[in-house]
C-alpha cells in the first residue's frame, strides 16, 4: 500500500478466498478492502481502529493483531509493517499488510492446549495417586523397619537369655560334678578303703562266704566310684577348665570309642587352643557330645569324622558319620521312632546361635549325617586376646 493506505499490489490469495480479483483491488482504500474480507459486516476491531493503527505504524513500524470473525468462525492474523527504508520520492510501497488465516492452526493449538490440560489433569491425578501410594509404602516401610528392629531386639534378647541359660546350666553342672567328686566320690572311696583295711586285718576268715561277700562289696563300691566319676566327667569334665577344649575333645573321643567299640572316631583338630574364645569352649564340647551321643543312639554308624579347624573365614566344627541318615526336611518329636530327636538338634542349634554361630545339618536316608557349625572371623580371638590367653 502507498502512503495514503491504498493498495498497490496484492497476491492471488484474495481470489482463493473469494473476496475479489487481483486487477480489481488496485488503488482500493485498505479499510474498504477489509470490509470485503469481513463480508461487508460491521467494522471489526481492525477497521474501526484503522486511523489509530495507521498513526501507530508511522511511529512503531509494526502493528500486529489477531481478529476472530464471529459470524464465520474464521480467525485471521493481521500484520502491518512499514517499509524501513521508504523514500517518498522513489518508492510507491509505503507499508505491507499481511493477513494469515490461522483458523486451522488455532484449532490445532486449541486441541493441543486442551490435550495438554487434560494430560496435566491426568498427571495431577496420577501424581496424587502415586503420592498416596508412596505415603502408604513409606508407612509400610516404616512399620517393617520398626518390626525388624523389634524382631532383632527380640532375637538379641532370646540369644542373651540362651547364653544366660547355658551359663547357669554349666555352672550347675560344674557344681553337681564337684559335689559328686568331692562328696559322694570321697565317701565311697573312704568306705572302699575301710573295707579293704578290714579284709587285710582279718585275713583268716572262719567263714568263706563272709569273706566273699566283703570282696563283692568292695567291687560294688569300686563300680559305684567309677560310675560317679563317669557321671561327674559327663556333667562337666574338669579338664575342660584345666587343660582346654582340644585335650578334652581327644579324651572324649577315646572314652567314646572305649564305650562304643564298634564305632571308630577320627578326630582332626587343625586349630590352636588360643584360637578358641572362652565362650566357645563349652559350646564346642557340648555340641560334639550331643551329636556323637545321637550317632550312638540312632545312626547305626561305624565311623565318625570329627573336625575342628580355623581358616581365613573363621572357625568350623564338623561331625560326620556313615550311618543310616534321615530325611532332614522332616521334623521329629522327641517321642518319635525316627533317627534323631529334634530336642537334640534344637539344643545344638541354640548353643551355636548363643555364640553367634551358624548351625547346619545335612542328611539323606542311607547316606549318613553331617552337622556343621561355623563362626565368622569376628568371633575369632584377636591377636591381643591370643597374647593374653
mmCIF file of C-alpha atoms in Angstrom:
data_model
loop_
_atom_site.group_PDB
_atom_site.id
_atom_site.type_symbol
_atom_site.label_atom_id
_atom_site.label_comp_id
_atom_site.label_asym_id
_atom_site.label_seq_id
_atom_site.Cartn_x
_atom_site.Cartn_y
_atom_site.Cartn_z
ATOM 1 C CA UNK A 1 0.000 0.000 0.000
ATOM 2 C CA UNK A 2 1.093 3.544 -0.592
ATOM 3 C CA UNK A 3 1.412 6.448 1.782
ATOM 4 C CA UNK A 4 -2.365 7.013 1.604
ATOM 5 C CA UNK A 5 -3.165 3.392 2.562
ATOM 6 C CA UNK A 6 -4.228 2.450 -0.935
ATOM 7 C CA UNK A 7 -3.426 -0.964 -2.335
ATOM 8 C CA UNK A 8 -0.583 -1.008 -4.833
ATOM 9 C CA UNK A 9 -0.186 -4.779 -5.119
ATOM 10 C CA UNK A 10 -1.900 -7.896 -3.781
ATOM 11 C CA UNK A 11 -1.301 -11.628 -4.243
ATOM 12 C CA UNK A 12 -3.788 -14.127 -5.593
ATOM 13 C CA UNK A 13 -4.837 -15.393 -2.182
ATOM 14 C CA UNK A 14 -7.772 -12.953 -2.370
ATOM 15 C CA UNK A 15 -9.074 -14.934 -5.330
ATOM 16 C CA UNK A 16 -8.621 -18.195 -3.392
ATOM 17 C CA UNK A 17 -10.557 -16.696 -0.516
ATOM 18 C CA UNK A 18 -13.193 -15.379 -2.962
ATOM 19 C CA UNK A 19 -13.052 -11.754 -1.903
ATOM 20 C CA UNK A 20 -12.047 -10.169 -5.214
ATOM 21 C CA UNK A 21 -9.810 -10.158 -8.250
ATOM 22 C CA UNK A 22 -6.216 -9.025 -8.232
ATOM 23 C CA UNK A 23 -6.732 -6.467 -11.025
ATOM 24 C CA UNK A 24 -9.860 -5.099 -9.369
ATOM 25 C CA UNK A 25 -8.448 -4.067 -5.991
ATOM 26 C CA UNK A 26 -5.507 -1.947 -7.121
ATOM 27 C CA UNK A 27 -5.893 1.559 -5.705
ATOM 28 C CA UNK A 28 -8.603 0.424 -3.283
ATOM 29 C CA UNK A 29 -8.503 2.042 0.155
ATOM 30 C CA UNK A 30 -7.375 -0.643 2.630
ATOM 31 C CA UNK A 31 -10.189 -0.130 5.195
ATOM 32 C CA UNK A 32 -12.712 -0.539 2.330
ATOM 33 C CA UNK A 33 -10.948 -3.728 1.214
ATOM 34 C CA UNK A 34 -11.086 -5.101 4.746
ATOM 35 C CA UNK A 35 -14.872 -4.706 4.632
ATOM 36 C CA UNK A 36 -14.858 -7.133 1.700
ATOM 37 C CA UNK A 37 -12.848 -9.589 3.816
ATOM 38 C CA UNK A 38 -15.427 -9.103 6.519
ATOM 39 C CA UNK A 39 -18.291 -9.795 4.067
ATOM 40 C CA UNK A 40 -19.430 -6.169 4.481
ATOM 41 C CA UNK A 41 -20.357 -6.811 8.101
ATOM 42 C CA UNK A 42 -19.885 -4.118 10.691
ATOM 43 C CA UNK A 43 -16.321 -2.957 11.019
ATOM 44 C CA UNK A 44 -14.203 -5.276 13.117
ATOM 45 C CA UNK A 45 -11.621 -4.207 15.681
ATOM 46 C CA UNK A 46 -9.049 -3.681 12.927
ATOM 47 C CA UNK A 47 -11.055 -1.466 10.583
ATOM 48 C CA UNK A 48 -12.690 0.527 13.375
ATOM 49 C CA UNK A 49 -9.261 1.364 14.795
ATOM 50 C CA UNK A 50 -7.671 1.968 11.416
ATOM 51 C CA UNK A 51 -6.820 5.595 11.947
ATOM 52 C CA UNK A 52 -5.185 4.777 15.283
ATOM 53 C CA UNK A 53 -3.354 1.849 13.734
ATOM 54 C CA UNK A 54 -2.187 3.968 10.810
ATOM 55 C CA UNK A 55 -0.704 6.501 13.213
ATOM 56 C CA UNK A 56 0.978 3.666 15.148
ATOM 57 C CA UNK A 57 2.667 2.336 12.034
ATOM 58 C CA UNK A 58 4.366 5.682 11.464
ATOM 59 C CA UNK A 59 5.986 5.625 14.909
ATOM 60 C CA UNK A 60 6.410 1.915 15.715
ATOM 61 C CA UNK A 61 6.900 0.479 12.261
ATOM 62 C CA UNK A 62 4.929 -2.714 13.114
ATOM 63 C CA UNK A 63 1.412 -3.415 14.334
ATOM 64 C CA UNK A 64 0.020 -6.932 14.836
ATOM 65 C CA UNK A 65 -3.498 -8.027 15.742
ATOM 66 C CA UNK A 66 -5.404 -11.316 15.858
ATOM 67 C CA UNK A 67 -9.052 -10.952 14.775
ATOM 68 C CA UNK A 68 -11.728 -13.633 15.111
ATOM 69 C CA UNK A 69 -14.752 -13.335 12.782
ATOM 70 C CA UNK A 70 -17.712 -14.262 14.933
ATOM 71 C CA UNK A 71 -20.114 -14.738 12.030
ATOM 72 C CA UNK A 72 -17.874 -17.210 10.204
ATOM 73 C CA UNK A 73 -15.674 -18.619 12.950
ATOM 74 C CA UNK A 74 -12.601 -17.655 10.950
ATOM 75 C CA UNK A 75 -9.521 -16.354 12.741
ATOM 76 C CA UNK A 76 -7.103 -14.016 10.984
ATOM 77 C CA UNK A 77 -3.739 -12.662 11.977
ATOM 78 C CA UNK A 78 -3.070 -9.103 10.774
ATOM 79 C CA UNK A 79 0.490 -7.801 10.497
ATOM 80 C CA UNK A 80 1.061 -4.260 9.220
ATOM 81 C CA UNK A 81 4.721 -3.406 8.703
ATOM 82 C CA UNK A 82 6.177 -0.141 7.454
ATOM 83 C CA UNK A 83 8.939 -0.304 4.848
ATOM 84 C CA UNK A 84 12.048 0.630 6.817
ATOM 85 C CA UNK A 85 13.878 2.467 4.024
ATOM 86 C CA UNK A 86 10.823 4.073 2.427
ATOM 87 C CA UNK A 87 11.578 7.061 0.200
ATOM 88 C CA UNK A 88 8.544 9.143 -0.781
ATOM 89 C CA UNK A 89 10.291 10.341 -3.940
ATOM 90 C CA UNK A 90 11.284 6.898 -5.173
ATOM 91 C CA UNK A 91 9.120 4.234 -3.562
ATOM 92 C CA UNK A 92 5.476 3.577 -4.323
ATOM 93 C CA UNK A 93 5.125 0.998 -1.494
ATOM 94 C CA UNK A 94 4.919 2.550 1.941
ATOM 95 C CA UNK A 95 3.757 -0.418 4.053
ATOM 96 C CA UNK A 96 2.883 -4.098 3.753
ATOM 97 C CA UNK A 97 -0.206 -5.696 5.263
ATOM 98 C CA UNK A 98 -0.047 -9.470 5.695
ATOM 99 C CA UNK A 99 -3.248 -11.301 6.572
ATOM 100 C CA UNK A 100 -2.980 -15.000 7.552
ATOM 101 C CA UNK A 101 -5.908 -17.360 8.020
ATOM 102 C CA UNK A 102 -4.844 -19.110 11.222
ATOM 103 C CA UNK A 103 -8.160 -20.833 11.897
ATOM 104 C CA UNK A 104 -6.781 -24.350 11.380
ATOM 105 C CA UNK A 105 -3.623 -23.585 13.304
ATOM 106 C CA UNK A 106 -5.616 -22.100 16.167
ATOM 107 C CA UNK A 107 -7.844 -25.173 16.152
ATOM 108 C CA UNK A 108 -4.794 -27.419 16.372
ATOM 109 C CA UNK A 109 -3.281 -25.217 19.074
ATOM 110 C CA UNK A 110 -6.550 -25.279 21.000
ATOM 111 C CA UNK A 111 -6.728 -29.053 20.606
ATOM 112 C CA UNK A 112 -3.140 -29.341 21.788
ATOM 113 C CA UNK A 113 -3.834 -26.990 24.671
ATOM 114 C CA UNK A 114 -6.952 -28.947 25.650
ATOM 115 C CA UNK A 115 -4.983 -32.163 25.358
ATOM 116 C CA UNK A 116 -2.181 -30.659 27.450
ATOM 117 C CA UNK A 117 -4.684 -29.547 30.087
ATOM 118 C CA UNK A 118 -6.307 -32.992 30.098
ATOM 119 C CA UNK A 119 -2.883 -34.610 30.291
ATOM 120 C CA UNK A 120 -1.860 -32.259 33.091
ATOM 121 C CA UNK A 121 -5.067 -33.109 34.924
ATOM 122 C CA UNK A 122 -4.410 -36.812 34.440
ATOM 123 C CA UNK A 123 -0.810 -36.329 35.562
ATOM 124 C CA UNK A 124 -2.031 -34.482 38.656
ATOM 125 C CA UNK A 125 -4.485 -37.275 39.423
ATOM 126 C CA UNK A 126 -1.787 -39.887 38.852
ATOM 127 C CA UNK A 127 0.676 -37.856 40.907
ATOM 128 C CA UNK A 128 -1.765 -37.731 43.802
ATOM 129 C CA UNK A 129 -2.293 -41.485 43.470
ATOM 130 C CA UNK A 130 1.465 -42.062 43.419
ATOM 131 C CA UNK A 131 1.927 -39.728 46.376
ATOM 132 C CA UNK A 132 -0.755 -41.657 48.249
ATOM 133 C CA UNK A 133 0.832 -44.977 47.252
ATOM 134 C CA UNK A 134 4.256 -43.625 48.200
ATOM 135 C CA UNK A 135 2.887 -42.462 51.532
ATOM 136 C CA UNK A 136 1.423 -45.907 52.147
ATOM 137 C CA UNK A 137 4.698 -47.524 51.074
ATOM 138 C CA UNK A 138 6.675 -45.255 53.400
ATOM 139 C CA UNK A 139 4.266 -46.148 56.188
ATOM 140 C CA UNK A 140 4.672 -49.855 55.413
ATOM 141 C CA UNK A 141 8.461 -49.493 55.199
ATOM 142 C CA UNK A 142 8.470 -47.633 58.492
ATOM 143 C CA UNK A 143 6.288 -50.342 60.035
ATOM 144 C CA UNK A 144 8.530 -53.041 58.539
ATOM 145 C CA UNK A 145 11.643 -51.258 59.793
ATOM 146 C CA UNK A 146 10.095 -50.971 63.249
ATOM 147 C CA UNK A 147 9.103 -54.658 63.090
ATOM 148 C CA UNK A 148 12.640 -55.620 62.016
ATOM 149 C CA UNK A 149 14.105 -53.587 64.868
ATOM 150 C CA UNK A 150 11.667 -55.209 67.276
ATOM 151 C CA UNK A 151 12.463 -58.646 65.820
ATOM 152 C CA UNK A 152 16.209 -58.042 66.152
ATOM 153 C CA UNK A 153 15.746 -56.841 69.722
ATOM 154 C CA UNK A 154 13.662 -59.948 70.399
ATOM 155 C CA UNK A 155 16.323 -62.177 68.818
ATOM 156 C CA UNK A 156 19.077 -60.417 70.765
ATOM 157 C CA UNK A 157 17.036 -60.852 73.933
ATOM 158 C CA UNK A 158 16.486 -64.525 73.098
ATOM 159 C CA UNK A 159 20.208 -65.068 72.484
ATOM 160 C CA UNK A 160 21.029 -63.266 75.727
ATOM 161 C CA UNK A 161 18.557 -65.499 77.576
ATOM 162 C CA UNK A 162 20.061 -68.578 75.912
ATOM 163 C CA UNK A 163 23.554 -67.501 76.943
ATOM 164 C CA UNK A 164 22.368 -66.899 80.495
ATOM 165 C CA UNK A 165 20.543 -70.244 80.487
ATOM 166 C CA UNK A 166 23.538 -72.205 79.209
ATOM 167 C CA UNK A 167 25.871 -70.350 81.581
ATOM 168 C CA UNK A 168 23.617 -71.162 84.531
ATOM 169 C CA UNK A 169 23.282 -74.737 83.291
ATOM 170 C CA UNK A 170 27.045 -75.171 83.046
ATOM 171 C CA UNK A 171 27.547 -73.644 86.487
ATOM 172 C CA UNK A 172 25.012 -76.070 87.927
ATOM 173 C CA UNK A 173 26.608 -78.996 86.090
ATOM 174 C CA UNK A 174 30.000 -77.960 87.413
ATOM 175 C CA UNK A 175 28.629 -77.631 90.943
ATOM 176 C CA UNK A 176 26.953 -81.053 90.814
ATOM 177 C CA UNK A 177 30.064 -82.637 89.295
ATOM 178 C CA UNK A 178 32.185 -81.181 92.101
ATOM 179 C CA UNK A 179 29.681 -82.408 94.691
ATOM 180 C CA UNK A 180 29.721 -85.897 93.193
ATOM 181 C CA UNK A 181 33.507 -85.977 93.133
ATOM 182 C CA UNK A 182 34.219 -84.281 96.442
ATOM 183 C CA UNK A 183 31.332 -85.633 98.496
ATOM 184 C CA UNK A 184 29.853 -88.878 97.212
ATOM 185 C CA UNK A 185 33.034 -89.933 95.443
ATOM 186 C CA UNK A 186 35.162 -89.270 98.522
ATOM 187 C CA UNK A 187 32.681 -91.057 100.774
ATOM 188 C CA UNK A 188 32.580 -94.113 98.550
ATOM 189 C CA UNK A 189 36.378 -94.089 98.313
ATOM 190 C CA UNK A 190 36.669 -93.929 102.108
ATOM 191 C CA UNK A 191 34.194 -96.792 102.504
ATOM 192 C CA UNK A 192 36.135 -98.895 100.000
ATOM 193 C CA UNK A 193 39.429 -98.144 101.774
ATOM 194 C CA UNK A 194 37.935 -99.069 105.185
ATOM 195 C CA UNK A 195 36.554 -102.388 103.959
ATOM 196 C CA UNK A 196 39.849 -103.266 102.261
ATOM 197 C CA UNK A 197 41.613 -102.425 105.536
ATOM 198 C CA UNK A 198 39.289 -104.793 107.427
ATOM 199 C CA UNK A 199 39.991 -107.523 104.889
ATOM 200 C CA UNK A 200 43.726 -107.110 105.469
ATOM 201 C CA UNK A 201 43.332 -107.204 109.268
ATOM 202 C CA UNK A 202 41.174 -110.326 109.153
ATOM 203 C CA UNK A 203 42.877 -112.415 106.555
ATOM 204 C CA UNK A 204 41.784 -115.660 108.180
ATOM 205 C CA UNK A 205 38.042 -115.632 107.893
ATOM 206 C CA UNK A 206 36.271 -118.501 109.586
ATOM 207 C CA UNK A 207 33.504 -118.164 107.069
ATOM 208 C CA UNK A 208 34.490 -118.150 103.389
ATOM 209 C CA UNK A 209 31.084 -116.890 102.443
ATOM 210 C CA UNK A 210 31.552 -113.831 104.654
ATOM 211 C CA UNK A 211 34.941 -113.171 103.025
ATOM 212 C CA UNK A 212 33.437 -113.412 99.540
ATOM 213 C CA UNK A 213 30.638 -111.039 100.490
ATOM 214 C CA UNK A 214 33.198 -108.459 101.618
ATOM 215 C CA UNK A 215 35.066 -108.776 98.310
ATOM 216 C CA UNK A 216 31.821 -108.391 96.360
ATOM 217 C CA UNK A 217 31.060 -105.285 98.413
ATOM 218 C CA UNK A 218 34.492 -103.849 97.564
ATOM 219 C CA UNK A 219 33.919 -104.460 93.849
ATOM 220 C CA UNK A 220 30.461 -102.886 94.072
ATOM 221 C CA UNK A 221 31.942 -99.788 95.694
ATOM 222 C CA UNK A 222 34.640 -99.666 93.007
ATOM 223 C CA UNK A 223 31.921 -99.781 90.345
ATOM 224 C CA UNK A 224 29.986 -97.033 92.130
ATOM 225 C CA UNK A 225 33.130 -94.868 92.358
ATOM 226 C CA UNK A 226 33.762 -95.325 88.628
ATOM 227 C CA UNK A 227 30.131 -94.501 87.826
ATOM 228 C CA UNK A 228 30.264 -91.363 89.973
ATOM 229 C CA UNK A 229 33.494 -90.340 88.252
ATOM 230 C CA UNK A 230 31.939 -91.031 84.855
ATOM 231 C CA UNK A 231 28.782 -89.046 85.681
ATOM 232 C CA UNK A 232 30.864 -86.158 87.020
ATOM 233 C CA UNK A 233 33.005 -86.112 83.880
ATOM 234 C CA UNK A 234 29.911 -86.296 81.705
ATOM 235 C CA UNK A 235 28.310 -83.410 83.584
ATOM 236 C CA UNK A 236 31.379 -81.198 83.377
ATOM 237 C CA UNK A 237 34.854 -82.523 82.531
ATOM 238 C CA UNK A 238 37.313 -80.841 84.878
ATOM 239 C CA UNK A 239 39.951 -80.879 82.143
ATOM 240 C CA UNK A 240 37.778 -78.509 80.080
ATOM 241 C CA UNK A 241 38.613 -75.788 82.599
ATOM 242 C CA UNK A 242 42.100 -77.048 83.433
ATOM 243 C CA UNK A 243 43.502 -78.062 80.017
ATOM 244 C CA UNK A 244 41.146 -76.596 77.412
ATOM 245 C CA UNK A 245 38.924 -77.707 74.540
ATOM 246 C CA UNK A 246 41.365 -79.723 72.414
ATOM 247 C CA UNK A 247 42.626 -82.101 75.149
ATOM 248 C CA UNK A 248 39.019 -82.556 76.324
ATOM 249 C CA UNK A 249 37.848 -83.481 72.810
ATOM 250 C CA UNK A 250 40.698 -86.005 72.439
ATOM 251 C CA UNK A 251 39.824 -87.515 75.821
ATOM 252 C CA UNK A 252 36.129 -87.648 74.909
ATOM 253 C CA UNK A 253 36.885 -89.430 71.617
ATOM 254 C CA UNK A 254 38.954 -92.063 73.454
ATOM 255 C CA UNK A 255 36.247 -92.599 76.075
ATOM 256 C CA UNK A 256 33.591 -92.709 73.360
ATOM 257 C CA UNK A 257 35.447 -95.428 71.445
ATOM 258 C CA UNK A 258 36.001 -97.410 74.654
ATOM 259 C CA UNK A 259 32.249 -97.249 75.322
ATOM 260 C CA UNK A 260 31.097 -97.850 71.729
ATOM 261 C CA UNK A 261 33.774 -100.204 70.470
ATOM 262 C CA UNK A 262 32.049 -100.703 67.115
ATOM 263 C CA UNK A 263 32.428 -97.031 66.199
ATOM 264 C CA UNK A 264 35.765 -95.603 65.052
ATOM 265 C CA UNK A 265 36.331 -91.917 65.780
ATOM 266 C CA UNK A 266 38.727 -89.864 63.645
ATOM 267 C CA UNK A 267 39.461 -86.506 65.328
ATOM 268 C CA UNK A 268 41.105 -83.891 63.114
ATOM 269 C CA UNK A 269 41.896 -80.767 65.133
ATOM 270 C CA UNK A 270 43.554 -78.166 62.888
ATOM 271 C CA UNK A 271 43.363 -75.295 65.330
ATOM 272 C CA UNK A 272 45.299 -73.873 68.265
ATOM 273 C CA UNK A 273 43.763 -73.690 71.709
ATOM 274 C CA UNK A 274 44.439 -69.941 71.679
ATOM 275 C CA UNK A 275 42.153 -69.578 68.636
ATOM 276 C CA UNK A 276 39.107 -70.666 70.640
ATOM 277 C CA UNK A 277 37.466 -67.889 72.646
ATOM 278 C CA UNK A 278 36.358 -68.652 76.190
ATOM 279 C CA UNK A 279 32.624 -68.558 75.429
ATOM 280 C CA UNK A 280 33.008 -71.236 72.730
ATOM 281 C CA UNK A 281 34.976 -73.820 74.695
ATOM 282 C CA UNK A 282 31.935 -75.311 76.420
ATOM 283 C CA UNK A 283 29.686 -74.805 73.362
ATOM 284 C CA UNK A 284 32.013 -76.777 71.082
ATOM 285 C CA UNK A 285 32.332 -79.610 73.578
ATOM 286 C CA UNK A 286 28.573 -79.824 74.216
ATOM 287 C CA UNK A 287 27.729 -79.853 70.503
ATOM 288 C CA UNK A 288 30.268 -82.631 69.893
ATOM 289 C CA UNK A 289 28.929 -84.533 72.906
ATOM 290 C CA UNK A 290 25.283 -84.201 71.787
ATOM 291 C CA UNK A 291 25.984 -85.043 68.144
ATOM 292 C CA UNK A 292 28.086 -88.120 68.923
ATOM 293 C CA UNK A 293 25.601 -89.391 71.511
ATOM 294 C CA UNK A 294 22.860 -89.066 68.863
ATOM 295 C CA UNK A 295 25.014 -91.061 66.446
ATOM 296 C CA UNK A 296 25.480 -93.829 69.016
ATOM 297 C CA UNK A 297 21.738 -93.977 69.742
ATOM 298 C CA UNK A 298 20.236 -93.653 66.271
ATOM 299 C CA UNK A 299 22.662 -93.752 63.342
ATOM 300 C CA UNK A 300 23.974 -97.367 63.319
ATOM 301 C CA UNK A 301 27.280 -95.869 62.171
ATOM 302 C CA UNK A 302 30.727 -97.477 62.203
ATOM 303 C CA UNK A 303 32.799 -94.336 61.635
ATOM 304 C CA UNK A 304 32.707 -90.729 62.838
ATOM 305 C CA UNK A 305 34.827 -87.909 61.410
ATOM 306 C CA UNK A 306 35.271 -85.040 63.867
ATOM 307 C CA UNK A 307 36.942 -81.907 62.504
ATOM 308 C CA UNK A 308 37.624 -78.603 64.216
ATOM 309 C CA UNK A 309 39.584 -76.116 62.113
ATOM 310 C CA UNK A 310 40.373 -72.440 61.670
ATOM 311 C CA UNK A 311 40.700 -70.679 58.310
ATOM 312 C CA UNK A 312 40.616 -67.152 56.945
ATOM 313 C CA UNK A 313 36.805 -67.378 57.099
ATOM 314 C CA UNK A 314 36.688 -68.289 60.789
ATOM 315 C CA UNK A 315 36.216 -71.428 62.897
ATOM 316 C CA UNK A 316 34.372 -74.516 61.618
ATOM 317 C CA UNK A 317 33.211 -77.573 63.568
ATOM 318 C CA UNK A 318 32.049 -80.633 61.633
ATOM 319 C CA UNK A 319 30.780 -84.035 62.872
ATOM 320 C CA UNK A 320 30.014 -86.561 60.104
ATOM 321 C CA UNK A 321 29.037 -90.233 60.236
ATOM 322 C CA UNK A 322 28.449 -93.070 57.778
ATOM 323 C CA UNK A 323 25.209 -94.186 59.414
ATOM 324 C CA UNK A 324 21.669 -94.687 58.161
ATOM 325 C CA UNK A 325 20.921 -90.959 57.908
ATOM 326 C CA UNK A 326 17.433 -89.467 57.780
ATOM 327 C CA UNK A 327 15.303 -87.041 55.791
ATOM 328 C CA UNK A 328 16.491 -83.679 57.124
ATOM 329 C CA UNK A 329 13.376 -81.981 55.684
ATOM 330 C CA UNK A 330 11.174 -83.773 58.217
ATOM 331 C CA UNK A 331 10.637 -82.615 61.783
ATOM 332 C CA UNK A 332 10.677 -85.207 64.541
ATOM 333 C CA UNK A 333 9.331 -85.186 68.044
ATOM 334 C CA UNK A 334 11.345 -86.463 70.995
ATOM 335 C CA UNK A 335 8.988 -89.435 71.372
ATOM 336 C CA UNK A 336 9.336 -90.302 67.698
ATOM 337 C CA UNK A 337 10.943 -93.522 66.475
ATOM 338 C CA UNK A 338 12.683 -91.539 63.742
ATOM 339 C CA UNK A 339 16.502 -91.335 63.653
ATOM 340 C CA UNK A 340 17.159 -88.100 65.563
ATOM 341 C CA UNK A 341 15.304 -86.404 68.381
ATOM 342 C CA UNK A 342 14.516 -82.820 67.457
ATOM 343 C CA UNK A 343 15.285 -81.734 71.025
ATOM 344 C CA UNK A 344 18.938 -82.651 70.467
ATOM 345 C CA UNK A 345 19.035 -80.699 67.212
ATOM 346 C CA UNK A 346 17.378 -77.698 68.859
ATOM 347 C CA UNK A 347 19.860 -77.824 71.719
ATOM 348 C CA UNK A 348 22.838 -77.863 69.344
ATOM 349 C CA UNK A 349 21.351 -75.079 67.205
ATOM 350 C CA UNK A 350 20.626 -72.898 70.241
ATOM 351 C CA UNK A 351 24.118 -73.399 71.653
ATOM 352 C CA UNK A 352 25.613 -72.388 68.296
ATOM 353 C CA UNK A 353 23.364 -69.332 67.939
ATOM 354 C CA UNK A 354 24.058 -68.234 71.509
ATOM 355 C CA UNK A 355 27.658 -67.568 70.423
ATOM 356 C CA UNK A 356 26.712 -66.045 67.020
ATOM 357 C CA UNK A 357 27.431 -69.289 65.205
ATOM 358 C CA UNK A 358 25.622 -70.747 62.188
ATOM 359 C CA UNK A 359 24.235 -74.270 62.564
ATOM 360 C CA UNK A 360 23.556 -76.576 59.604
ATOM 361 C CA UNK A 361 22.653 -80.241 59.271
ATOM 362 C CA UNK A 362 22.725 -82.323 56.104
ATOM 363 C CA UNK A 363 21.414 -85.852 55.896
ATOM 364 C CA UNK A 364 19.908 -88.289 53.423
ATOM 365 C CA UNK A 365 18.366 -91.638 54.238
ATOM 366 C CA UNK A 366 21.073 -94.279 53.850
ATOM 367 C CA UNK A 367 23.900 -91.766 53.331
ATOM 368 C CA UNK A 368 24.867 -90.614 56.814
ATOM 369 C CA UNK A 369 24.581 -87.265 58.541
ATOM 370 C CA UNK A 370 26.797 -84.193 58.783
ATOM 371 C CA UNK A 371 26.466 -81.474 61.432
ATOM 372 C CA UNK A 372 28.356 -78.230 60.773
ATOM 373 C CA UNK A 373 28.751 -75.159 62.963
ATOM 374 C CA UNK A 374 30.688 -72.122 61.771
ATOM 375 C CA UNK A 375 31.771 -68.891 63.421
ATOM 376 C CA UNK A 376 32.882 -65.916 61.336
ATOM 377 C CA UNK A 377 36.189 -64.091 61.716
ATOM 378 C CA UNK A 378 34.646 -61.505 64.023
ATOM 379 C CA UNK A 379 34.127 -64.329 66.517
ATOM 380 C CA UNK A 380 37.764 -65.462 66.424
ATOM 381 C CA UNK A 381 40.193 -64.203 69.042
ATOM 382 C CA UNK A 382 42.118 -61.049 68.199
ATOM 383 C CA UNK A 383 45.938 -61.033 68.335
ATOM 384 C CA UNK A 384 45.880 -59.163 71.650
ATOM 385 C CA UNK A 385 43.499 -61.731 73.132
ATOM 386 C CA UNK A 386 45.765 -64.566 71.958
ATOM 387 C CA UNK A 387 48.805 -62.960 73.576
ATOM 388 C CA UNK A 388 46.987 -62.652 76.897
ATOM 389 C CA UNK A 389 45.286 -66.073 76.655
#
